[in-house]
Amino acid sequence: MNKKWLLSLIVLFLTPFAIIAQSATANKDAGINVAVTDFKNNPLSHEIIIFKSKVTAKEYQGLTDSTGKFSMRLPVGDTYEVLIWGFNDSTSYTFRYSNAKR
């Protein structure tokens, strides 16, 4: 009976730490959906999209599928330079990615 009581006490003590650890890492990044089209709204497939952090200089990249789309996760609260590497040319944009609710 003593071992069950001790085990219950340990589980009860450690549970709040597990919950706090999960909630602390939950909002560090968020999913984004990317769609790349030309000026006539035609999807651009096999385009390499690079998100380069202005703070850490770390790069995150994805490749569009046959419909010009892909999904990925990015850390929130950073500013990114977005590079689009296409077959014929490349383009660069800058944006800030935040987790603000609409």
PDB file of C-alpha atoms in Angstrom:
ATOM      1  CA  MET A   1       0.000   0.000   0.000  1.00  0.00           C
ATOM      2  CA  ASN A   2       2.885   2.336   0.739  1.00  0.00           C
ATOM      3  CA  LYS A   3       4.317   1.927  -2.801  1.00  0.00           C
ATOM      4  CA  LYS A   4       0.971   2.821  -4.427  1.00  0.00           C
ATOM      5  CA  TRP A   5       0.693   5.934  -2.301  1.00  0.00           C
ATOM      6  CA  LEU A   6       4.250   6.985  -3.174  1.00  0.00           C
ATOM      7  CA  LEU A   7       3.694   6.355  -6.895  1.00  0.00           C
ATOM      8  CA  SER A   8       0.456   8.362  -6.815  1.00  0.00           C
ATOM      9  CA  LEU A   9       2.242  11.216  -5.089  1.00  0.00           C
ATOM     10  CA  ILE A  10       5.040  11.221  -7.688  1.00  0.00           C
ATOM     11  CA  VAL A  11       2.559  11.239 -10.589  1.00  0.00           C
ATOM     12  CA  LEU A  12       0.560  14.016  -8.942  1.00  0.00           C
ATOM     13  CA  PHE A  13       3.736  16.052  -8.434  1.00  0.00           C
ATOM     14  CA  LEU A  14       5.061  15.619 -12.009  1.00  0.00           C
ATOM     15  CA  THR A  15       1.795  16.179 -13.920  1.00  0.00           C
ATOM     16  CA  PRO A  16       1.830  20.014 -13.685  1.00  0.00           C
ATOM     17  CA  PHE A  17       5.378  20.102 -15.072  1.00  0.00           C
ATOM     18  CA  ALA A  18       4.362  18.020 -18.087  1.00  0.00           C
ATOM     19  CA  ILE A  19       1.423  20.329 -18.778  1.00  0.00           C
ATOM     20  CA  ILE A  20       3.578  23.460 -18.467  1.00  0.00           C
ATOM     21  CA  ALA A  21       6.242  22.004 -20.770  1.00  0.00           C
ATOM     22  CA  GLN A  22       3.668  21.236 -23.459  1.00  0.00           C
ATOM     23  CA  SER A  23       2.063  24.673 -23.337  1.00  0.00           C
ATOM     24  CA  ALA A  24       5.436  26.450 -23.386  1.00  0.00           C
ATOM     25  CA  THR A  25       6.447  24.888 -26.709  1.00  0.00           C
ATOM     26  CA  ALA A  26       3.020  24.969 -28.318  1.00  0.00           C
ATOM     27  CA  ASN A  27       3.186  28.567 -29.607  1.00  0.00           C
ATOM     28  CA  LYS A  28       6.770  28.763 -30.849  1.00  0.00           C
ATOM     29  CA  ASP A  29       5.859  27.986 -34.439  1.00  0.00           C
ATOM     30  CA  ALA A  30       2.771  27.827 -36.600  1.00  0.00           C
ATOM     31  CA  GLY A  31       1.751  26.267 -39.863  1.00  0.00           C
ATOM     32  CA  ILE A  32       1.510  28.294 -43.026  1.00  0.00           C
ATOM     33  CA  ASN A  33      -0.007  27.401 -46.375  1.00  0.00           C
ATOM     34  CA  VAL A  34       1.758  28.806 -49.425  1.00  0.00           C
ATOM     35  CA  ALA A  35       0.307  29.163 -52.928  1.00  0.00           C
ATOM     36  CA  VAL A  36       2.443  30.516 -55.771  1.00  0.00           C
ATOM     37  CA  THR A  37       0.790  31.815 -58.940  1.00  0.00           C
ATOM     38  CA  ASP A  38       1.728  34.009 -61.863  1.00  0.00           C
ATOM     39  CA  PHE A  39      -0.002  37.332 -62.605  1.00  0.00           C
ATOM     40  CA  LYS A  40      -2.774  35.475 -64.459  1.00  0.00           C
ATOM     41  CA  ASN A  41      -3.414  33.332 -61.342  1.00  0.00           C
ATOM     42  CA  ASN A  42      -1.954  30.187 -62.929  1.00  0.00           C
ATOM     43  CA  PRO A  43      -0.244  27.897 -60.380  1.00  0.00           C
ATOM     44  CA  LEU A  44       3.547  27.713 -60.567  1.00  0.00           C
ATOM     45  CA  SER A  45       4.805  24.214 -59.880  1.00  0.00           C
ATOM     46  CA  HIS A  46       8.284  23.189 -58.734  1.00  0.00           C
ATOM     47  CA  GLU A  47       9.151  26.653 -57.401  1.00  0.00           C
ATOM     48  CA  ILE A  48      11.582  26.745 -54.477  1.00  0.00           C
ATOM     49  CA  ILE A  49      10.394  29.109 -51.735  1.00  0.00           C
ATOM     50  CA  ILE A  50      12.943  30.114 -49.079  1.00  0.00           C
ATOM     51  CA  PHE A  51      12.013  31.901 -45.839  1.00  0.00           C
ATOM     52  CA  LYS A  52      15.176  33.460 -44.372  1.00  0.00           C
ATOM     53  CA  SER A  53      15.001  34.735 -40.786  1.00  0.00           C
ATOM     54  CA  LYS A  54      16.183  38.323 -40.355  1.00  0.00           C
ATOM     55  CA  VAL A  55      17.082  37.558 -36.714  1.00  0.00           C
ATOM     56  CA  THR A  56      18.905  34.213 -36.924  1.00  0.00           C
ATOM     57  CA  ALA A  57      19.612  33.999 -40.688  1.00  0.00           C
ATOM     58  CA  LYS A  58      18.215  30.457 -40.571  1.00  0.00           C
ATOM     59  CA  GLU A  59      16.546  29.332 -43.789  1.00  0.00           C
ATOM     60  CA  TYR A  60      13.352  27.316 -44.156  1.00  0.00           C
ATOM     61  CA  GLN A  61      12.389  26.139 -47.607  1.00  0.00           C
ATOM     62  CA  GLY A  62       9.647  24.345 -49.446  1.00  0.00           C
ATOM     63  CA  LEU A  63       8.897  23.179 -52.969  1.00  0.00           C
ATOM     64  CA  THR A  64       5.552  23.817 -54.640  1.00  0.00           C
ATOM     65  CA  ASP A  65       3.638  20.830 -55.959  1.00  0.00           C
ATOM     66  CA  SER A  66       1.842  20.573 -59.321  1.00  0.00           C
ATOM     67  CA  THR A  67      -0.889  22.913 -58.012  1.00  0.00           C
ATOM     68  CA  GLY A  68       1.656  25.551 -56.910  1.00  0.00           C
ATOM     69  CA  LYS A  69       1.091  24.860 -53.194  1.00  0.00           C
ATOM     70  CA  PHE A  70       2.911  23.557 -50.118  1.00  0.00           C
ATOM     71  CA  SER A  71       2.641  23.773 -46.319  1.00  0.00           C
ATOM     72  CA  MET A  72       5.299  24.238 -43.662  1.00  0.00           C
ATOM     73  CA  ARG A  73       5.871  25.470 -40.101  1.00  0.00           C
ATOM     74  CA  LEU A  74       7.741  28.670 -39.191  1.00  0.00           C
ATOM     75  CA  PRO A  75       8.723  30.181 -35.840  1.00  0.00           C
ATOM     76  CA  VAL A  76       6.398  33.085 -35.029  1.00  0.00           C
ATOM     77  CA  GLY A  77       7.474  36.590 -34.071  1.00  0.00           C
ATOM     78  CA  ASP A  78      10.306  36.823 -36.591  1.00  0.00           C
ATOM     79  CA  THR A  79      10.751  38.813 -39.786  1.00  0.00           C
ATOM     80  CA  TYR A  80      11.494  36.802 -42.912  1.00  0.00           C
ATOM     81  CA  GLU A  81      12.872  37.534 -46.317  1.00  0.00           C
ATOM     82  CA  VAL A  82      10.995  35.389 -48.821  1.00  0.00           C
ATOM     83  CA  LEU A  83      12.891  34.244 -51.881  1.00  0.00           C
ATOM     84  CA  ILE A  84      11.079  32.607 -54.790  1.00  0.00           C
ATOM     85  CA  TRP A  85      13.436  30.677 -57.018  1.00  0.00           C
ATOM     86  CA  GLY A  86      11.770  29.839 -60.277  1.00  0.00           C
ATOM     87  CA  PHE A  87      12.969  28.237 -63.443  1.00  0.00           C
ATOM     88  CA  ASN A  88      13.413  31.569 -65.246  1.00  0.00           C
ATOM     89  CA  ASP A  89      13.921  34.112 -62.464  1.00  0.00           C
ATOM     90  CA  SER A  90      13.918  34.795 -58.736  1.00  0.00           C
ATOM     91  CA  THR A  91      12.133  37.345 -56.543  1.00  0.00           C
ATOM     92  CA  SER A  92      12.603  38.554 -52.953  1.00  0.00           C
ATOM     93  CA  TYR A  93      10.044  39.902 -50.415  1.00  0.00           C
ATOM     94  CA  THR A  94      10.168  40.715 -46.690  1.00  0.00           C
ATOM     95  CA  PHE A  95       7.380  40.136 -44.150  1.00  0.00           C
ATOM     96  CA  ARG A  96       6.868  39.743 -40.392  1.00  0.00           C
ATOM     97  CA  TYR A  97       5.196  36.531 -39.236  1.00  0.00           C
ATOM     98  CA  SER A  98       3.261  36.841 -35.975  1.00  0.00           C
ATOM     99  CA  ASN A  99       0.676  34.718 -34.224  1.00  0.00           C
ATOM    100  CA  ALA A 100      -1.830  37.550 -33.832  1.00  0.00           C
ATOM    101  CA  LYS A 101      -5.425  36.331 -33.851  1.00  0.00           C
ATOM    102  CA  ARG A 102      -7.854  37.900 -36.270  1.00  0.00           C
TER     103      ARG A 102
END
